[in-house]
Short mmCIF file of C-alpha atoms in Angstrom, two decimals:
data_model
loop_
_atom_site.label_atom_id
_atom_site.label_comp_id
_atom_site.label_asym_id
_atom_site.label_seq_id
_atom_site.Cartn_x
_atom_site.Cartn_y
_atom_site.Cartn_z
CA MET T 245 55.75 103.94 118.82
CA ARG T 246 54.16 107.00 118.47
CA PRO T 247 50.92 108.39 117.48
CA SER T 248 50.52 110.79 114.55
CA PRO T 249 51.82 114.47 115.66
CA SER T 250 49.79 116.55 117.85
CA ARG T 251 50.24 119.70 119.76
CA ARG T 252 53.10 118.70 122.53
CA LEU T 253 52.98 119.52 126.24
CA LEU T 254 54.18 123.16 127.22
CA CYS T 255 52.90 121.87 130.88
CA ALA T 256 55.26 118.94 130.73
CA ALA T 257 58.26 121.79 130.38
CA LEU T 258 56.53 123.72 132.79
CA LEU T 259 56.04 120.60 135.23
CA ALA T 260 59.64 119.61 135.19
CA LEU T 261 60.69 123.29 135.81
CA ALA T 262 58.60 123.15 138.87
CA VAL T 263 59.93 120.09 140.23
CA TRP T 264 63.52 120.33 139.49
CA ALA T 265 65.76 119.34 142.10
CA PRO T 266 69.25 121.03 141.50
CA ALA T 267 72.30 119.22 142.14
CA ALA T 268 72.05 115.92 143.70
CA ALA T 269 72.71 112.81 144.54
CA ALA T 270 75.92 111.15 145.00
CA PRO T 271 75.79 107.26 144.61
CA ALA T 272 74.51 105.02 146.88
CA ALA T 273 74.70 101.37 147.44
CA ALA T 274 72.97 99.28 144.99
CA VAL T 275 69.50 97.22 145.74
CA ASP T 276 69.12 93.92 143.95
CA MET T 277 65.82 92.66 142.77
CA THR T 278 65.48 90.84 146.34
CA GLY T 279 65.90 94.03 148.12
CA SER T 280 69.89 93.31 149.53
CA ALA T 281 72.30 95.55 149.29
CA HIS T 282 75.72 94.92 146.93
CA PRO T 283 78.66 97.29 146.58
CA ARG T 284 78.76 98.74 143.05
CA HIS T 285 82.40 98.68 141.07
CA ASP T 286 81.25 102.11 139.22
CA GLU T 287 80.76 104.38 142.46
CA CYS T 288 82.09 107.84 142.09
CA ALA T 289 83.46 110.48 144.12
CA ALA T 290 81.53 113.84 144.15
CA ASP T 291 84.17 115.19 142.13
CA GLY T 292 85.06 112.41 140.48
CA LEU T 293 85.91 114.06 136.88
CA GLY T 294 87.73 116.85 138.79
CA ARG T 295 85.89 120.08 140.22
CA LYS T 296 85.91 121.92 137.11
CA LEU T 297 84.33 119.29 134.65
CA THR T 298 81.97 118.06 137.69
CA ALA T 299 80.86 121.28 137.92
CA ARG T 300 80.18 122.36 134.25
CA LEU T 301 78.11 118.88 133.97
CA ASP T 302 75.98 119.67 136.79
CA LYS T 303 75.14 123.00 135.56
CA THR T 304 74.35 121.47 132.29
CA ILE T 305 72.29 119.03 133.15
CA ASP T 306 70.68 121.31 135.81
CA ASP T 307 69.87 123.72 132.88
CA VAL T 308 69.34 121.35 130.12
CA ALA T 309 67.09 119.04 131.67
CA PRO T 310 64.01 121.06 132.95
CA LYS T 311 64.00 122.77 129.73
CA ALA T 312 63.72 119.50 127.93
CA GLY T 313 60.66 118.85 130.13
CA ILE T 314 62.47 116.19 132.15
CA PRO T 315 61.13 115.37 135.44
CA GLY T 316 64.30 113.22 136.71
CA VAL T 317 67.40 111.87 135.17
CA VAL T 318 70.48 109.69 136.24
CA VAL T 319 73.10 110.04 134.46
CA GLY T 320 76.71 107.94 134.45
CA LEU T 321 80.12 108.91 132.67
CA TRP T 322 82.99 107.38 132.89
CA MET T 323 86.16 108.16 131.43
CA PRO T 324 89.38 105.91 132.05
CA GLY T 325 92.25 108.03 133.29
CA LYS T 326 90.03 110.90 134.02
CA GLY T 327 87.45 109.49 136.51
CA CYS T 328 83.69 109.40 136.39
CA TYR T 329 80.50 111.13 136.84
CA VAL T 330 77.31 109.68 138.39
CA ARG T 331 74.48 111.89 139.41
CA ALA T 332 70.55 111.43 139.97
CA LYS T 333 68.56 114.69 139.82
CA GLY T 334 65.20 115.86 139.80
CA VAL T 335 62.33 113.64 140.91
CA ALA T 336 61.25 110.14 140.60
CA ASP T 337 57.50 110.94 141.35
CA THR T 338 56.18 114.38 140.24
CA HIS T 339 53.27 114.35 142.83
CA THR T 340 55.27 113.13 146.11
CA GLY T 341 58.42 114.70 145.00
CA GLU T 342 60.20 111.78 145.59
CA PRO T 343 63.81 112.18 144.44
CA MET T 344 65.43 110.39 141.35
CA SER T 345 67.93 107.25 142.75
CA VAL T 346 70.92 105.99 141.15
CA ASP T 347 69.72 102.85 141.84
CA SER T 348 66.65 102.95 140.02
CA PHE T 349 65.46 100.21 137.68
CA VAL T 350 63.89 102.02 134.31
CA ARG T 351 62.52 100.51 131.10
CA ILE T 352 65.00 100.40 128.62
CA GLY T 353 62.60 100.59 125.26
CA SER T 354 64.60 99.74 122.06
CA GLU T 355 68.16 99.06 123.85
CA THR T 356 66.09 95.79 124.34
CA LYS T 357 67.41 95.70 120.49
CA THR T 358 71.05 95.51 121.51
CA PHE T 359 70.29 92.31 123.59
CA THR T 360 67.89 90.69 120.77
CA VAL T 361 70.46 90.97 118.10
CA THR T 362 72.81 89.64 120.43
CA ALA T 363 71.29 86.48 121.17
CA LEU T 364 70.68 86.39 117.33
CA LEU T 365 74.31 86.51 116.61
CA LYS T 366 75.09 83.80 119.29
CA LEU T 367 73.25 81.37 117.18
CA VAL T 368 74.78 82.71 114.32
CA GLN T 369 78.06 81.77 116.14
CA ASP T 370 76.86 78.51 116.71
CA GLY T 371 76.09 77.58 113.16
CA ARG T 372 72.46 77.03 113.79
CA ILE T 373 71.66 79.93 111.43
CA GLY T 374 72.69 82.35 108.82
CA LEU T 375 72.65 86.25 108.68
CA ASP T 376 71.81 85.66 105.06
CA ASP T 377 68.69 83.17 105.33
CA PRO T 378 65.48 84.36 104.47
CA ILE T 379 63.15 85.12 107.21
CA SER T 380 60.37 82.87 105.43
CA ALA T 381 62.66 79.76 106.63
CA TYR T 382 61.36 80.48 110.04
CA VAL T 383 58.54 82.43 110.22
CA LYS T 384 55.45 81.90 107.53
CA GLY T 385 53.40 84.95 106.24
CA VAL T 386 56.20 87.39 106.46
CA PRO T 387 55.36 89.86 103.31
CA LYS T 388 58.28 89.25 100.68
CA GLY T 389 59.74 86.80 103.28
CA LYS T 390 61.69 84.84 100.76
CA LYS T 391 63.70 87.76 100.05
CA ILE T 392 64.07 89.44 103.23
CA THR T 393 66.96 88.18 105.28
CA LEU T 394 67.95 88.25 109.01
CA ARG T 395 70.61 90.54 108.03
CA HIS T 396 67.82 92.73 106.42
CA LEU T 397 65.59 92.65 109.30
CA ALA T 398 68.83 93.51 112.06
CA GLU T 399 69.77 96.45 109.86
CA MET T 400 66.53 98.16 109.48
CA ARG T 401 66.54 97.82 105.89
CA SER T 402 63.69 95.08 105.51
CA GLY T 403 61.02 97.38 104.06
CA LEU T 404 58.53 95.75 106.32
CA PHE T 405 55.93 98.57 107.76
CA PRO T 406 56.34 99.27 110.73
CA TYR T 407 53.23 97.70 113.08
CA THR T 408 53.51 100.57 115.38
CA ALA T 409 52.49 103.05 112.66
CA ASP T 410 49.11 101.39 112.04
CA PRO T 411 46.17 103.66 113.41
CA GLY T 412 44.74 100.56 114.46
CA PHE T 413 47.28 99.55 116.84
CA VAL T 414 48.28 103.04 118.36
CA ARG T 415 44.27 103.10 119.02
CA ASP T 416 43.98 99.47 120.52
CA LEU T 417 46.99 100.01 122.59
CA LEU T 418 46.20 103.41 123.89
CA SER T 419 42.40 102.38 124.72
CA ASP T 420 43.69 99.61 127.02
CA PRO T 421 47.50 100.04 128.12
CA GLN T 422 47.20 97.24 130.42
CA ARG T 423 46.41 94.71 127.33
CA THR T 424 48.69 91.87 126.31
CA PHE T 425 49.85 91.58 122.84
CA THR T 426 51.42 88.39 121.48
CA PRO T 427 54.19 88.69 118.91
CA ARG T 428 52.17 87.49 116.25
CA GLN T 429 49.12 89.89 117.25
CA SER T 430 51.54 93.11 117.00
CA LEU T 431 53.24 91.63 113.57
CA ALA T 432 49.69 91.62 112.16
CA TYR T 433 48.93 95.07 112.37
CA GLY T 434 51.87 95.82 110.30
CA PHE T 435 51.32 92.89 107.66
CA LYS T 436 48.05 94.41 106.66
CA HIS T 437 50.13 97.06 104.72
CA LYS T 438 52.36 97.05 101.52
CA ASN T 439 56.13 96.65 102.04
CA THR T 440 57.62 100.37 102.18
CA SER T 441 60.50 99.85 99.98
CA ALA T 442 62.22 96.43 98.59
CA PRO T 443 64.59 94.45 101.09
CA GLY T 444 68.28 95.94 101.76
CA LYS T 445 67.38 99.38 100.10
CA LYS T 446 66.28 101.60 102.24
CA PHE T 447 66.96 102.08 106.21
CA GLN T 448 63.42 102.62 108.07
CA TYR T 449 63.44 101.70 111.93
CA SER T 450 60.70 99.28 112.25
CA ASN T 451 59.76 97.06 115.39
CA SER T 452 58.33 94.69 113.27
CA ASN T 453 62.07 93.51 112.25
CA LEU T 454 63.05 92.79 115.89
CA VAL T 455 59.96 90.99 116.70
CA LEU T 456 60.30 88.78 113.93
CA LEU T 457 64.10 88.48 115.08
CA GLY T 458 62.53 87.08 118.56
CA LEU T 459 60.30 84.42 116.99
CA VAL T 460 63.26 83.00 114.87
CA ILE T 461 65.53 83.07 118.34
CA GLU T 462 62.59 81.06 119.58
CA LYS T 463 62.10 78.81 116.54
CA VAL T 464 65.59 77.78 116.37
CA SER T 465 66.78 77.65 120.17
CA GLY T 466 63.37 76.00 121.17
CA HIS T 467 63.31 78.20 124.44
CA ARG T 468 61.44 81.39 125.08
CA LEU T 469 62.96 84.66 124.29
CA ALA T 470 63.39 85.68 127.83
CA ASP T 471 65.25 82.57 128.76
CA PHE T 472 67.61 82.40 125.96
CA ILE T 473 68.76 86.00 126.55
CA HIS T 474 69.02 85.28 130.41
CA HIS T 475 71.02 82.16 129.74
CA ARG T 476 73.22 83.08 126.66
CA VAL T 477 73.24 86.95 127.19
CA LEU T 478 72.92 88.44 130.48
CA ARG T 479 74.55 85.43 132.39
CA PRO T 480 77.74 85.94 130.38
CA ALA T 481 77.61 89.15 130.56
CA HIS T 482 77.40 89.55 134.26
CA LEU T 483 74.21 91.40 134.36
CA GLU T 484 72.01 90.96 137.34
CA ARG T 485 69.69 93.56 137.16
CA THR T 486 68.59 93.45 133.72
CA LEU T 487 65.36 91.29 132.65
CA PHE T 488 62.44 90.64 130.80
CA PRO T 489 59.25 91.74 132.58
CA HIS T 490 56.53 89.14 133.02
CA GLY T 491 53.46 91.57 132.04
CA ASN T 492 53.82 94.93 133.57
CA ALA T 493 56.30 93.79 136.30
CA PHE T 494 58.60 96.21 137.56
CA PRO T 495 61.38 95.66 140.25
CA HIS T 496 61.87 98.41 142.75
CA PRO T 497 63.06 101.18 143.15
CA HIS T 498 61.80 102.68 140.01
CA PRO T 499 60.62 106.13 138.67
CA ARG T 500 57.31 106.74 137.58
CA GLY T 501 57.31 107.31 133.86
CA TYR T 502 55.35 110.17 132.06
CA THR T 503 54.25 110.33 128.62
CA ASP T 504 51.48 112.08 126.32
CA GLN T 505 51.07 109.31 124.29
CA THR T 506 47.58 109.39 125.11
CA LEU T 507 44.50 109.11 122.42
CA SER T 508 44.29 112.80 122.51
CA GLY T 509 48.02 113.41 122.62
CA GLU T 510 47.27 116.72 124.73
CA VAL T 511 47.46 115.04 128.55
CA ALA T 512 50.41 113.72 130.40
CA ASP T 513 49.92 110.43 131.74
CA ASP T 514 51.56 108.13 134.16
CA ALA T 515 52.49 104.80 132.06
CA THR T 516 54.47 103.41 135.03
CA HIS T 517 52.36 100.01 134.85
CA TRP T 518 51.86 99.93 131.00
CA ASN T 519 52.16 96.31 129.77
CA PRO T 520 55.16 96.54 127.37
CA SER T 521 54.39 93.21 125.84
CA TRP T 522 53.73 95.03 122.52
CA ALA T 523 57.00 95.86 122.24
CA TRP T 524 58.59 92.52 123.14
CA ALA T 525 61.99 91.33 121.37
CA ALA T 526 61.85 95.29 120.22
CA GLY T 527 61.68 97.12 123.51
CA ALA T 528 60.17 95.61 126.42
CA MET T 529 63.36 95.23 128.92
CA ILE T 530 63.86 96.58 132.15
CA SER T 531 67.79 97.63 133.31
CA ASP T 532 69.45 99.87 135.55
CA LEU T 533 72.88 102.17 135.63
CA HIS T 534 75.23 99.58 136.92
CA ASP T 535 74.37 96.74 134.22
CA LEU T 536 73.84 99.50 131.13
CA HIS T 537 77.41 100.78 132.21
CA ARG T 538 78.72 97.24 132.04
CA TRP T 539 76.58 96.42 128.89
CA ALA T 540 77.94 99.20 126.78
CA LYS T 541 81.23 98.15 126.58
CA VAL T 542 80.40 94.55 126.26
CA VAL T 543 78.08 95.37 122.78
CA ALA T 544 80.81 97.74 121.58
CA THR T 545 84.03 95.68 121.81
CA GLY T 546 82.21 92.19 121.17
CA GLU T 547 82.93 90.63 124.54
CA LEU T 548 80.51 87.92 123.86
CA LEU T 549 81.08 87.15 120.12
CA SER T 550 83.89 86.03 117.90
CA PRO T 551 85.84 88.89 116.23
CA LYS T 552 84.39 87.71 113.00
CA ILE T 553 80.87 88.19 113.93
CA GLN T 554 81.66 91.59 116.09
CA VAL T 555 82.84 93.21 112.66
CA GLN T 556 79.68 92.28 110.95
CA ARG T 557 78.00 93.71 113.65
CA LEU T 558 79.63 96.82 113.66
CA THR T 559 79.72 97.48 109.74
CA THR T 560 77.11 99.99 109.41
CA LEU T 561 75.36 101.49 106.86
CA PRO T 562 73.87 105.18 105.97
CA THR T 563 70.38 105.86 107.65
CA GLY T 564 69.67 109.13 105.95
CA ILE T 565 70.21 111.00 109.21
CA PRO T 566 73.10 113.21 109.35
CA GLY T 567 75.97 111.59 111.31
CA LEU T 568 74.30 108.40 111.79
CA SER T 569 75.00 104.71 110.56
CA TYR T 570 73.49 101.77 111.86
CA GLY T 571 74.78 97.86 112.05
CA LEU T 572 73.01 94.87 113.15
CA GLY T 573 71.04 96.20 116.02
CA ILE T 574 73.55 99.12 116.70
CA PHE T 575 74.24 102.74 115.66
CA LYS T 576 77.44 104.74 115.23
CA THR T 577 77.16 108.50 115.75
CA ASN T 578 80.21 111.12 115.86
CA GLY T 579 82.70 107.98 117.22
CA TRP T 580 80.04 106.55 119.61
CA ILE T 581 78.81 103.01 119.42
CA GLY T 582 75.42 101.88 121.03
CA HIS T 583 71.64 102.47 121.08
CA ASN T 584 68.82 104.79 122.83
CA GLY T 585 65.54 103.49 123.99
CA SER T 586 62.28 105.07 124.24
CA ILE T 587 59.02 103.68 125.38
CA PRO T 588 55.76 105.30 126.90
CA GLY T 589 57.30 106.85 129.82
CA TYR T 590 60.96 106.06 129.86
CA GLU T 591 64.14 107.10 127.63
CA THR T 592 67.60 105.59 127.75
CA VAL T 593 70.93 106.26 126.30
CA THR T 594 73.92 103.73 126.14
CA ILE T 595 76.86 104.55 124.32
CA TYR T 596 80.23 103.76 124.16
CA LEU T 597 83.60 105.65 122.97
CA PRO T 598 85.93 103.36 121.81
CA ALA T 599 88.67 106.24 121.03
CA LYS T 600 88.52 107.10 124.55
CA LYS T 601 87.13 104.00 126.31
CA ALA T 602 84.29 106.25 127.79
CA THR T 603 80.79 105.20 128.67
CA LEU T 604 77.84 107.20 128.82
CA VAL T 605 74.52 106.00 130.25
CA ILE T 606 71.46 108.17 130.52
CA MET T 607 67.84 107.27 131.96
CA ILE T 608 64.75 109.67 132.34
CA ASN T 609 61.57 109.27 133.17
CA THR T 610 59.57 110.91 130.48
CA ASP T 611 59.24 110.35 126.64
CA ILE T 612 57.50 113.90 125.91
CA THR T 613 59.36 115.35 123.04
CA SER T 614 60.80 118.54 123.46
CA LYS T 615 60.80 120.81 120.08
CA GLY T 616 60.07 117.63 118.10
CA GLN T 617 63.36 115.94 119.81
CA GLU T 618 63.74 113.03 122.37
CA PRO T 619 64.63 114.58 125.57
CA SER T 620 67.29 111.97 126.06
CA THR T 621 68.82 113.23 122.65
CA VAL T 622 68.96 117.07 123.69
CA LEU T 623 70.65 115.81 127.41
CA ALA T 624 73.18 113.21 125.71
CA ARG T 625 73.97 116.14 122.77
CA ALA T 626 74.51 118.89 125.74
CA ILE T 627 76.50 116.11 128.26
CA THR T 628 79.03 115.13 125.67
CA ALA T 629 79.54 119.02 124.09
CA VAL T 630 81.03 119.42 127.55
CA ALA T 631 82.91 116.03 128.12
CA THR T 632 84.04 115.02 124.78
CA PRO T 633 83.40 118.06 122.60
CA GLY T 634 85.20 116.61 119.96
CA ASN T 635 82.58 113.47 119.95
CA VAL T 636 79.30 114.81 120.40
CA TYR T 637 76.34 112.53 120.52
CA ASP T 638 73.43 113.08 118.05
CA GLY T 639 72.16 109.73 117.57
CA SER T 640 68.32 109.09 118.31
CA VAL T 641 67.16 106.51 116.00
CA THR T 642 63.99 106.01 117.62
CA PRO T 643 60.91 107.43 115.28
CA ARG T 644 58.97 110.30 116.33
#
């Protein structure tokens, strides 16, 4: 969700320059949601990718992140056969100067889509639904619902108007960021508009699609979406620090999140405890570096799915964005497979490079654009240009 364009904040970039902490933090022991420590399997030595490459990555992040207006960042890069790189840099709180921590939880925004679509594909694998079933068979009142399939929704080719682009929705959310939206209430903002294209004809990123798929999962499974994802996706994937929050609940430790998505669009705000219910199946989840590292490979290699279903998931179509194609809740860009996420206050990138079996995870505590680009994209592009120059990431699909 992003309101109509307005002047972006130079002050945000200046703030990041003022608080940016040079090189940082090596890994620490993980703290689970109850506060007890447990060891990580993905810890890295300070020069885990060798002194030369590690120094180049440190310099790249220290140069790029403050210029992109990023207060704090957590980066994990794992390259089997070469080593790994894990860093927390900058600050988690611009007022107190508290440093960013590798153990932080963050809101993962649209990376939630990878979990929702995996849950959907579990039901397809079980034979309980078909990807080419019309959405009208499960949810009534969807414009042109008899012609829109579940596949169209997962591929972002339904033609449904994105509810987050409705001015009334933007006004209502930003007037009361603590408000709870039900899935039906969110969808209603989009359903007021005519469809933007015929089903299957055009890629258009729309949270409406994923909210509908969340409703399908609930109807067919008979369980709340959060419960179904927990039991059929998170538990089999051994993800213990990933969750659907209740309301604005946020496990500790977490950084504060900074946004300019306000009614004026001109004043940076602290969105840490905004209620993400409006994003639900499209963007409400929370995770951490450890789990996203694991999840990147699970999604890209299809560990939870049959080979037949995984082939369908990874069959991507052009998006109209150069170098970027989109499949069933997942994208490909220059060899990388995965998804990015953006929600007020936070952005993430979680991607896997099959050719090198490499994984990159980025978590930052702002969504304020930098020269019209998402700051997480700017940083991911810079990091991959250094670490995997033959496969430079440039894959944001989150609408601006």
